[in-house]
Amino acid sequence: MELYNTFALLLVVAALFGYLNHRFLRLPATIGIMVLALIFSLGAVALGELEVPWVLMVSRMVRNLDFHAVVMQVMLSFLLFAGAIHVDVRALGSQQLPVAALASAGTILSTVLIGTTLYFLLPVFGVPLDYVYCLLFGALISPTDPIAVMGILKEARIDKTLEIKIVGESLFNDGIAVVLFVSLFQIAEAGREAATLSVIGQLFLREVVGGLVLGAVLGYATYRALRTIDNYQVEVLITLALVMGGTALATTLHTSAPLVIVVAGLIVGSKGRQASSDESRDYLDKFWEVLDEILNAVLFVLIGLELLVLHISRTTLFVGGVTIGVVLLGRLLSVAVPLGLLRRWYYFDRPTLRILTWGGLRGGISVALALSLPETMPRELIVGVTYVVVIFSIVVQGLTLGPLVKRLGLSTEPSTPADSGH
């Protein structure tokens, strides 16, 4: 009953904040909901000092909820599938090299750049960390969050060619980031001897390659099933079974569940929906769109409410502020280097580079990975800094992305013709 009450609370708060945002603030839905949740949390923290009973009850509910499990094992697969089935696969195929380069080489480069920079900077603030923990932070903060990215890009009206690069990268870089995170976690926990190149190579093959293959198999099997029927209730049920069953199977086989669901979603979106009738396709689209909106709202409420149970000191705030600059610089270089190497085949102008850098939003995935760290590691500092970076990313970068797109002439609105690199 405690779990039911917690989810009921999250849904009620999400509905209330969604209404208040739509009625008064008029911010993009995900940002508005999270801003209200943050304001609520700050007020509740102040009231918590007075030991107000309902505040203590809400804090206890949030503390008892396993954020990492809820996001990584429950919400993420649904949100990734909802995003993937609406991606234009042909457009993604035309940008496969840039997307692959950003999702793989870009993520690895970002991890090394951020981790190394912080290793030399943190002693200046009196909070030195071992190099492996700095790299661990680099790995969890490097992947751009597809949930935050797709939610905000809907509002930004960005040029479609540039949008497919950003969305494509965000959908695929989770697999690389998780492999990096798990490899570095093993090194931090058991020492360098336990995580040899052979072990990391096997982990990569199982997680990434295994995830891509399993996703393709499940996606194709689902497409074959969808094309033989015309009943929207059964088709919605089949896609739900794909997401939940695919996630459970991927976890059992120790492959990357995010990659399995993304690949399966792309196949179902490009082939399965086309095989459906107009009525079934309409119902399928609306079902996943509504589910996407509901889970997005709950996730961003949860990110805001986490402030109730996190201890963020002044030092953590200051280090977090400096880390924002480090992460943005790491993002710039990890985008510029891979794309620079592809300049012979693809043209990228400066506005495109700026949007790719500023549009690389961090979100719930980074917070979830940070919260999965045990108390034996410098968890409090890493979680606090991660939280500061994520809040800045979603609120500041998210709110200014739309105006920046328009200012650089990369909007699809009639008044500003698109001028994206491709």
CSV table of C-alpha atoms in Angstrom, one decimal:
chain,number,residue,atom,x,y,z
A,1,MET,CA,0.0,0.0,0.0
A,2,GLU,CA,2.9,2.3,0.7
A,3,LEU,CA,4.1,2.0,-2.9
A,4,TYR,CA,0.6,2.7,-4.2
A,5,ASN,CA,0.3,5.8,-2.0
A,6,THR,CA,3.6,7.1,-3.2
A,7,PHE,CA,2.7,6.8,-6.9
A,8,ALA,CA,-0.8,8.3,-6.1
A,9,LEU,CA,1.0,11.3,-4.5
A,10,LEU,CA,3.3,11.7,-7.5
A,11,LEU,CA,0.4,11.6,-10.0
A,12,VAL,CA,-1.8,14.0,-7.9
A,13,VAL,CA,1.1,16.4,-7.6
A,14,ALA,CA,2.0,16.1,-11.3
A,15,ALA,CA,-1.7,16.8,-12.3
A,16,LEU,CA,-1.8,19.8,-10.0
A,17,PHE,CA,1.5,21.3,-11.2
A,18,GLY,CA,0.5,20.5,-14.8
A,19,TYR,CA,-2.7,22.5,-14.4
A,20,LEU,CA,-1.0,25.4,-12.6
A,21,ASN,CA,1.7,25.5,-15.3
A,22,HIS,CA,-0.8,25.4,-18.2
A,23,ARG,CA,-3.1,27.9,-16.5
A,24,PHE,CA,-0.6,30.5,-15.2
A,25,LEU,CA,3.1,29.9,-16.0
A,26,ARG,CA,2.8,28.7,-19.7
A,27,LEU,CA,6.3,27.2,-19.6
A,28,PRO,CA,7.1,24.0,-21.6
A,29,ALA,CA,5.3,21.3,-19.7
A,30,THR,CA,8.3,19.3,-18.4
A,31,ILE,CA,10.1,22.5,-17.3
A,32,GLY,CA,7.1,24.1,-15.7
A,33,ILE,CA,6.2,21.0,-13.7
A,34,MET,CA,9.8,20.6,-12.5
A,35,VAL,CA,10.1,24.3,-11.5
A,36,LEU,CA,6.9,24.1,-9.5
A,37,ALA,CA,8.1,20.9,-7.9
A,38,LEU,CA,11.4,22.6,-6.9
A,39,ILE,CA,9.6,25.6,-5.5
A,40,PHE,CA,7.3,23.2,-3.5
A,41,SER,CA,10.3,21.2,-2.3
A,42,LEU,CA,12.2,24.4,-1.1
A,43,GLY,CA,9.1,25.5,0.8
A,44,ALA,CA,8.6,22.0,2.2
A,45,VAL,CA,12.3,21.9,3.3
A,46,ALA,CA,11.7,25.2,5.2
A,47,LEU,CA,8.5,23.8,6.8
A,48,GLY,CA,10.3,20.5,7.6
A,49,GLU,CA,12.5,22.4,10.0
A,50,LEU,CA,9.3,23.1,12.0
A,51,GLU,CA,8.4,19.3,11.8
A,52,VAL,CA,5.1,19.9,10.0
A,53,PRO,CA,3.5,16.4,9.9
A,54,TRP,CA,2.4,16.3,6.2
A,55,VAL,CA,5.9,17.5,5.1
A,56,LEU,CA,7.6,14.7,7.1
A,57,MET,CA,5.1,12.2,5.5
A,58,VAL,CA,5.9,13.4,1.9
A,59,SER,CA,9.7,13.3,2.7
A,60,ARG,CA,9.4,9.8,4.0
A,61,MET,CA,7.5,8.7,0.9
A,62,VAL,CA,10.1,10.2,-1.4
A,63,ARG,CA,13.0,8.7,0.6
A,64,ASN,CA,11.5,5.2,0.5
A,65,LEU,CA,11.1,5.3,-3.3
A,66,ASP,CA,14.1,3.8,-5.2
A,67,PHE,CA,14.6,6.6,-7.8
A,68,HIS,CA,17.2,4.5,-9.7
A,69,ALA,CA,14.9,1.5,-10.0
A,70,VAL,CA,11.8,3.6,-10.9
A,71,VAL,CA,13.6,5.5,-13.6
A,72,MET,CA,16.0,2.9,-15.1
A,73,GLN,CA,13.8,-0.2,-14.7
A,74,VAL,CA,10.3,1.1,-15.1
A,75,MET,CA,9.9,4.6,-16.7
A,76,LEU,CA,12.8,4.7,-19.1
A,77,SER,CA,11.7,1.9,-21.4
A,78,PHE,CA,8.2,3.3,-21.8
A,79,LEU,CA,9.6,6.8,-22.5
A,80,LEU,CA,12.2,5.6,-24.9
A,81,PHE,CA,9.7,3.5,-26.9
A,82,ALA,CA,7.2,6.4,-27.0
A,83,GLY,CA,10.0,8.6,-28.5
A,84,ALA,CA,11.4,6.0,-30.8
A,85,ILE,CA,8.2,5.0,-32.6
A,86,HIS,CA,7.8,8.7,-33.8
A,87,VAL,CA,11.3,9.0,-35.2
A,88,ASP,CA,11.6,9.3,-38.9
A,89,VAL,CA,13.9,6.3,-39.6
A,90,ARG,CA,14.8,7.4,-43.1
A,91,ALA,CA,15.9,10.8,-41.8
A,92,LEU,CA,17.8,9.0,-39.1
A,93,GLY,CA,19.5,6.7,-41.7
A,94,SER,CA,20.7,9.8,-43.6
A,95,GLN,CA,22.4,11.0,-40.5
A,96,GLN,CA,23.7,7.7,-39.2
A,97,LEU,CA,27.4,8.6,-39.2
A,98,PRO,CA,27.0,11.8,-37.2
A,99,VAL,CA,24.6,10.2,-34.8
A,100,ALA,CA,26.9,7.1,-34.3
A,101,ALA,CA,29.9,9.3,-33.8
A,102,LEU,CA,28.2,11.6,-31.2
A,103,ALA,CA,26.6,8.6,-29.3
A,104,SER,CA,29.9,6.6,-29.1
A,105,ALA,CA,33.1,8.6,-29.6
A,106,GLY,CA,31.4,11.8,-28.3
A,107,THR,CA,30.2,10.1,-25.0
A,108,ILE,CA,33.6,8.5,-24.4
A,109,LEU,CA,35.5,11.7,-25.1
A,110,SER,CA,33.1,13.7,-22.9
A,111,THR,CA,33.6,11.2,-20.0
A,112,VAL,CA,37.4,11.6,-20.2
A,113,LEU,CA,37.4,15.4,-20.6
A,114,ILE,CA,34.9,16.0,-17.7
A,115,GLY,CA,36.5,13.5,-15.4
A,116,THR,CA,40.1,14.7,-16.0
A,117,THR,CA,39.2,18.4,-15.7
A,118,LEU,CA,37.4,17.8,-12.4
A,119,TYR,CA,40.3,15.6,-11.1
A,120,PHE,CA,42.6,18.7,-11.3
A,121,LEU,CA,39.9,21.3,-10.3
A,122,LEU,CA,38.3,19.7,-7.2
A,123,PRO,CA,41.4,19.8,-4.9
A,124,VAL,CA,41.3,23.6,-5.3
A,125,PHE,CA,37.9,23.6,-3.5
A,126,GLY,CA,39.1,21.2,-0.8
A,127,VAL,CA,37.1,18.2,-2.1
A,128,PRO,CA,39.7,16.0,-4.0
A,129,LEU,CA,38.4,12.8,-5.6
A,130,ASP,CA,40.2,9.8,-6.9
A,131,TYR,CA,40.5,9.8,-10.7
A,132,VAL,CA,38.2,6.8,-11.1
A,133,TYR,CA,35.4,8.6,-9.2
A,134,CYS,CA,35.9,11.7,-11.4
A,135,LEU,CA,35.6,9.5,-14.5
A,136,LEU,CA,32.5,7.8,-12.9
A,137,PHE,CA,30.9,11.2,-12.6
A,138,GLY,CA,32.0,12.0,-16.2
A,139,ALA,CA,30.2,8.8,-17.4
A,140,LEU,CA,26.9,9.4,-15.7
A,141,ILE,CA,26.7,13.1,-16.7
A,142,SER,CA,27.8,12.7,-20.3
A,143,PRO,CA,24.7,11.0,-21.9
A,144,THR,CA,22.1,13.5,-23.1
A,145,ASP,CA,18.7,12.6,-21.7
A,146,PRO,CA,16.3,11.6,-24.5
A,147,ILE,CA,13.3,12.3,-22.2
A,148,ALA,CA,14.3,15.9,-21.5
A,149,VAL,CA,15.6,16.5,-25.0
A,150,MET,CA,12.5,15.3,-26.8
A,151,GLY,CA,10.1,17.0,-24.4
A,152,ILE,CA,11.8,20.4,-25.0
A,153,LEU,CA,12.5,20.0,-28.7
A,154,LYS,CA,8.7,19.8,-29.3
A,155,GLU,CA,8.4,23.3,-28.1
A,156,ALA,CA,11.5,24.7,-29.9
A,157,ARG,CA,10.3,24.0,-33.5
A,158,ILE,CA,13.9,23.2,-34.5
A,159,ASP,CA,14.9,22.3,-38.1
A,160,LYS,CA,14.1,18.6,-38.7
A,161,THR,CA,17.6,17.7,-39.9
A,162,LEU,CA,19.2,19.1,-36.7
A,163,GLU,CA,16.5,17.6,-34.5
A,164,ILE,CA,17.2,14.1,-35.8
A,165,LYS,CA,20.9,14.5,-34.9
A,166,ILE,CA,20.0,15.5,-31.3
A,167,VAL,CA,17.2,13.0,-30.8
A,168,GLY,CA,19.1,10.2,-32.5
A,169,GLU,CA,22.2,10.8,-30.3
A,170,SER,CA,20.1,10.9,-27.1
A,171,LEU,CA,18.3,7.7,-27.9
A,172,PHE,CA,21.5,5.7,-28.5
A,173,ASN,CA,24.2,7.2,-26.2
A,174,ASP,CA,22.6,5.7,-23.1
A,175,GLY,CA,23.9,2.2,-24.0
A,176,ILE,CA,27.5,3.5,-24.3
A,177,ALA,CA,27.2,5.5,-21.1
A,178,VAL,CA,25.9,2.6,-19.1
A,179,VAL,CA,28.8,0.4,-20.3
A,180,LEU,CA,31.2,3.1,-19.3
A,181,PHE,CA,29.5,3.6,-16.0
A,182,VAL,CA,29.4,-0.1,-15.1
A,183,SER,CA,33.1,-0.6,-16.2
A,184,LEU,CA,34.3,2.3,-14.1
A,185,PHE,CA,32.1,1.2,-11.2
A,186,GLN,CA,33.7,-2.2,-11.3
A,187,ILE,CA,37.2,-0.6,-11.3
A,188,ALA,CA,36.2,1.7,-8.4
A,189,GLU,CA,34.7,-1.2,-6.4
A,190,ALA,CA,37.2,-4.1,-7.1
A,191,GLY,CA,40.3,-2.3,-8.4
A,192,ARG,CA,41.9,-2.1,-11.8
A,193,GLU,CA,42.9,-5.8,-11.9
A,194,ALA,CA,39.2,-6.9,-11.8
A,195,ALA,CA,38.3,-4.8,-14.9
A,196,THR,CA,40.6,-5.8,-17.6
A,197,LEU,CA,40.2,-4.8,-21.3
A,198,SER,CA,38.9,-8.3,-21.9
A,199,VAL,CA,36.2,-7.9,-19.2
A,200,ILE,CA,35.2,-4.5,-20.5
A,201,GLY,CA,35.2,-5.8,-24.1
A,202,GLN,CA,32.9,-8.6,-23.2
A,203,LEU,CA,30.6,-6.2,-21.3
A,204,PHE,CA,30.5,-3.9,-24.4
A,205,LEU,CA,29.6,-6.9,-26.7
A,206,ARG,CA,26.9,-8.2,-24.4
A,207,GLU,CA,25.4,-4.9,-23.5
A,208,VAL,CA,25.6,-2.9,-26.7
A,209,VAL,CA,25.9,-5.4,-29.6
A,210,GLY,CA,23.6,-7.9,-27.7
A,211,GLY,CA,21.1,-5.0,-27.1
A,212,LEU,CA,21.1,-4.0,-30.8
A,213,VAL,CA,20.5,-7.6,-32.0
A,214,LEU,CA,17.8,-8.4,-29.4
A,215,GLY,CA,16.0,-5.1,-30.1
A,216,ALA,CA,16.0,-5.9,-33.9
A,217,VAL,CA,14.7,-9.4,-33.3
A,218,LEU,CA,11.9,-8.3,-31.0
A,219,GLY,CA,11.0,-5.3,-33.1
A,220,TYR,CA,10.8,-7.4,-36.3
A,221,ALA,CA,8.7,-10.1,-34.5
A,222,THR,CA,6.3,-7.3,-33.2
A,223,TYR,CA,6.0,-5.8,-36.7
A,224,ARG,CA,5.2,-9.3,-38.2
A,225,ALA,CA,2.5,-9.7,-35.5
A,226,LEU,CA,1.0,-6.2,-36.1
A,227,ARG,CA,0.7,-6.6,-39.8
A,228,THR,CA,-1.5,-9.7,-39.5
A,229,ILE,CA,-4.3,-8.0,-37.4
A,230,ASP,CA,-6.4,-4.9,-37.5
A,231,ASN,CA,-7.6,-4.3,-33.9
A,232,TYR,CA,-6.2,-1.3,-32.1
A,233,GLN,CA,-6.9,-2.7,-28.6
A,234,VAL,CA,-4.8,-5.8,-29.4
A,235,GLU,CA,-2.1,-3.7,-31.1
A,236,VAL,CA,-1.7,-1.4,-28.1
A,237,LEU,CA,-1.5,-4.5,-25.9
A,238,ILE,CA,1.2,-6.0,-28.1
A,239,THR,CA,3.3,-2.9,-28.0
A,240,LEU,CA,2.9,-2.8,-24.2
A,241,ALA,CA,4.0,-6.4,-24.0
A,242,LEU,CA,7.0,-5.6,-26.2
A,243,VAL,CA,8.2,-2.8,-23.9
A,244,MET,CA,7.7,-4.7,-20.6
A,245,GLY,CA,8.6,-8.1,-21.8
A,246,GLY,CA,11.6,-6.7,-23.8
A,247,THR,CA,12.9,-4.9,-20.7
A,248,ALA,CA,12.6,-8.0,-18.5
A,249,LEU,CA,14.3,-10.2,-21.2
A,250,ALA,CA,17.1,-7.7,-21.7
A,251,THR,CA,17.7,-7.6,-17.9
A,252,THR,CA,17.7,-11.4,-17.7
A,253,LEU,CA,20.2,-11.7,-20.6
A,254,HIS,CA,22.3,-8.8,-19.2
A,255,THR,CA,22.0,-6.7,-22.4
A,256,SER,CA,21.2,-3.0,-22.6
A,257,ALA,CA,17.4,-2.6,-22.1
A,258,PRO,CA,17.5,1.0,-23.4
A,259,LEU,CA,19.1,-0.1,-26.6
A,260,VAL,CA,16.7,-3.0,-27.0
A,261,ILE,CA,13.7,-0.8,-26.6
A,262,VAL,CA,15.0,2.0,-28.9
A,263,VAL,CA,15.8,-0.4,-31.7
A,264,ALA,CA,12.5,-2.2,-31.3
A,265,GLY,CA,10.7,1.1,-31.2
A,266,LEU,CA,12.3,2.4,-34.4
A,267,ILE,CA,11.4,-0.8,-36.3
A,268,VAL,CA,7.8,-0.8,-35.0
A,269,GLY,CA,7.5,2.9,-35.7
A,270,SER,CA,8.8,2.6,-39.3
A,271,LYS,CA,7.2,-0.7,-40.3
A,272,GLY,CA,4.6,-1.8,-37.8
A,273,ARG,CA,2.6,1.5,-37.8
A,274,GLN,CA,2.6,1.6,-41.6
A,275,ALA,CA,1.1,-1.9,-41.7
A,276,SER,CA,-1.7,-0.8,-39.4
A,277,SER,CA,-5.0,0.8,-40.6
A,278,ASP,CA,-5.4,4.6,-40.2
A,279,GLU,CA,-7.7,4.0,-37.2
A,280,SER,CA,-5.3,1.6,-35.4
A,281,ARG,CA,-2.3,3.9,-36.1
A,282,ASP,CA,-4.2,6.9,-34.7
A,283,TYR,CA,-5.1,5.0,-31.5
A,284,LEU,CA,-1.6,3.7,-31.1
A,285,ASP,CA,-0.1,7.1,-31.6
A,286,LYS,CA,-2.5,8.7,-29.1
A,287,PHE,CA,-2.0,6.0,-26.5
A,288,TRP,CA,1.8,6.3,-26.5
A,289,GLU,CA,1.6,10.1,-26.6
A,290,VAL,CA,-0.7,10.3,-23.6
A,291,LEU,CA,1.5,7.7,-21.7
A,292,ASP,CA,4.6,9.7,-22.6
A,293,GLU,CA,3.1,12.9,-21.3
A,294,ILE,CA,1.9,11.3,-18.0
A,295,LEU,CA,5.3,9.6,-17.3
A,296,ASN,CA,7.2,12.7,-18.2
A,297,ALA,CA,5.2,14.7,-15.8
A,298,VAL,CA,5.7,12.2,-13.0
A,299,LEU,CA,9.4,11.9,-13.7
A,300,PHE,CA,10.0,15.7,-13.5
A,301,VAL,CA,7.9,16.0,-10.3
A,302,LEU,CA,10.1,13.2,-8.9
A,303,ILE,CA,13.3,15.1,-9.9
A,304,GLY,CA,11.9,18.2,-8.2
A,305,LEU,CA,10.8,16.4,-5.0
A,306,GLU,CA,14.2,14.6,-4.6
A,307,LEU,CA,15.4,18.0,-3.2
A,308,LEU,CA,13.4,17.0,-0.1
A,309,VAL,CA,15.8,14.2,0.7
A,310,LEU,CA,19.1,15.4,-0.7
A,311,HIS,CA,21.7,17.1,1.5
A,312,ILE,CA,23.3,19.8,-0.7
A,313,SER,CA,25.9,21.9,1.2
A,314,ARG,CA,27.2,25.3,0.1
A,315,THR,CA,30.4,23.6,-1.0
A,316,THR,CA,28.4,21.2,-3.2
A,317,LEU,CA,26.5,24.1,-4.7
A,318,PHE,CA,29.7,26.0,-5.5
A,319,VAL,CA,31.4,22.9,-7.0
A,320,GLY,CA,28.2,22.2,-8.9
A,321,GLY,CA,28.3,25.7,-10.4
A,322,VAL,CA,31.8,25.2,-11.6
A,323,THR,CA,31.0,21.8,-12.9
A,324,ILE,CA,28.2,23.2,-15.1
A,325,GLY,CA,30.9,25.1,-17.0
A,326,VAL,CA,33.1,22.0,-17.2
A,327,VAL,CA,30.2,19.9,-18.5
A,328,LEU,CA,29.3,22.5,-21.1
A,329,LEU,CA,33.0,22.7,-22.3
A,330,GLY,CA,33.2,18.9,-22.4
A,331,ARG,CA,30.0,18.8,-24.4
A,332,LEU,CA,31.3,21.4,-26.9
A,333,LEU,CA,34.6,19.5,-27.5
A,334,SER,CA,32.9,16.1,-27.6
A,335,VAL,CA,30.6,17.4,-30.3
A,336,ALA,CA,33.2,19.4,-32.2
A,337,VAL,CA,35.8,16.7,-32.5
A,338,PRO,CA,33.7,13.9,-34.0
A,339,LEU,CA,31.9,16.2,-36.3
A,340,GLY,CA,35.1,17.9,-37.3
A,341,LEU,CA,36.4,14.4,-38.4
A,342,LEU,CA,33.3,13.9,-40.5
A,343,ARG,CA,33.5,17.4,-42.2
A,344,ARG,CA,34.6,15.8,-45.4
A,345,TRP,CA,31.3,14.0,-45.8
A,346,TYR,CA,28.9,16.2,-43.8
A,347,TYR,CA,28.7,20.0,-43.6
A,348,PHE,CA,28.2,21.5,-40.1
A,349,ASP,CA,28.1,25.3,-39.6
A,350,ARG,CA,28.7,27.1,-36.3
A,351,PRO,CA,25.0,27.6,-35.4
A,352,THR,CA,24.5,23.8,-35.7
A,353,LEU,CA,27.5,23.2,-33.3
A,354,ARG,CA,26.0,25.8,-30.8
A,355,ILE,CA,22.6,24.1,-30.8
A,356,LEU,CA,24.1,20.6,-30.4
A,357,THR,CA,26.2,21.9,-27.5
A,358,TRP,CA,23.4,23.8,-25.7
A,359,GLY,CA,20.7,21.3,-26.6
A,360,GLY,CA,22.6,18.4,-24.9
A,361,LEU,CA,20.3,18.3,-21.9
A,362,ARG,CA,21.0,16.2,-18.8
A,363,GLY,CA,18.0,14.7,-16.9
A,364,GLY,CA,16.6,11.8,-14.9
A,365,ILE,CA,19.1,9.2,-16.2
A,366,SER,CA,22.1,11.1,-14.8
A,367,VAL,CA,20.3,11.5,-11.4
A,368,ALA,CA,19.3,7.8,-11.4
A,369,LEU,CA,22.9,6.6,-12.1
A,370,ALA,CA,24.3,8.9,-9.4
A,371,LEU,CA,21.7,7.6,-6.8
A,372,SER,CA,22.7,4.0,-7.6
A,373,LEU,CA,26.2,4.6,-6.1
A,374,PRO,CA,26.7,2.9,-2.7
A,375,GLU,CA,27.5,4.8,0.5
A,376,THR,CA,31.1,3.4,0.4
A,377,MET,CA,31.8,5.8,-2.5
A,378,PRO,CA,31.7,9.7,-2.4
A,379,ARG,CA,28.0,9.4,-3.1
A,380,GLU,CA,26.8,12.6,-1.4
A,381,LEU,CA,29.1,14.9,-3.4
A,382,ILE,CA,28.5,13.2,-6.7
A,383,VAL,CA,24.7,13.1,-6.2
A,384,GLY,CA,24.7,16.8,-5.2
A,385,VAL,CA,26.8,18.0,-8.1
A,386,THR,CA,24.8,15.9,-10.5
A,387,TYR,CA,21.6,17.4,-9.2
A,388,VAL,CA,22.9,21.0,-9.6
A,389,VAL,CA,24.0,20.3,-13.2
A,390,VAL,CA,20.7,18.6,-14.1
A,391,ILE,CA,18.6,21.4,-12.7
A,392,PHE,CA,20.6,24.0,-14.6
A,393,SER,CA,20.5,21.9,-17.8
A,394,ILE,CA,16.7,21.4,-17.8
A,395,VAL,CA,15.6,24.8,-16.5
A,396,VAL,CA,18.2,27.3,-18.0
A,397,GLN,CA,19.2,25.4,-21.1
A,398,GLY,CA,15.7,24.1,-21.7
A,399,LEU,CA,14.1,27.5,-21.4
A,400,THR,CA,16.6,29.3,-23.6
A,401,LEU,CA,16.9,26.6,-26.3
A,402,GLY,CA,13.8,27.8,-28.2
A,403,PRO,CA,14.9,31.4,-28.3
A,404,LEU,CA,18.4,30.4,-29.3
A,405,VAL,CA,17.1,28.3,-32.2
A,406,LYS,CA,15.1,31.3,-33.5
A,407,ARG,CA,18.0,33.7,-33.0
A,408,LEU,CA,20.3,31.4,-35.0
A,409,GLY,CA,17.8,31.0,-37.8
A,410,LEU,CA,17.3,27.3,-37.2
A,411,SER,CA,13.6,27.3,-36.6
A,412,THR,CA,11.0,25.7,-38.9
A,413,GLU,CA,8.5,28.6,-38.3
A,414,PRO,CA,7.7,30.5,-41.5
A,415,SER,CA,9.2,33.7,-40.2
A,416,THR,CA,12.6,32.2,-39.8
A,417,PRO,CA,13.6,29.8,-42.5
A,418,ALA,CA,15.7,26.8,-41.5
A,419,ASP,CA,19.3,26.9,-42.3
A,420,SER,CA,20.8,23.8,-40.7
A,421,GLY,CA,24.0,22.0,-41.5
A,422,HIS,CA,23.6,18.6,-43.1
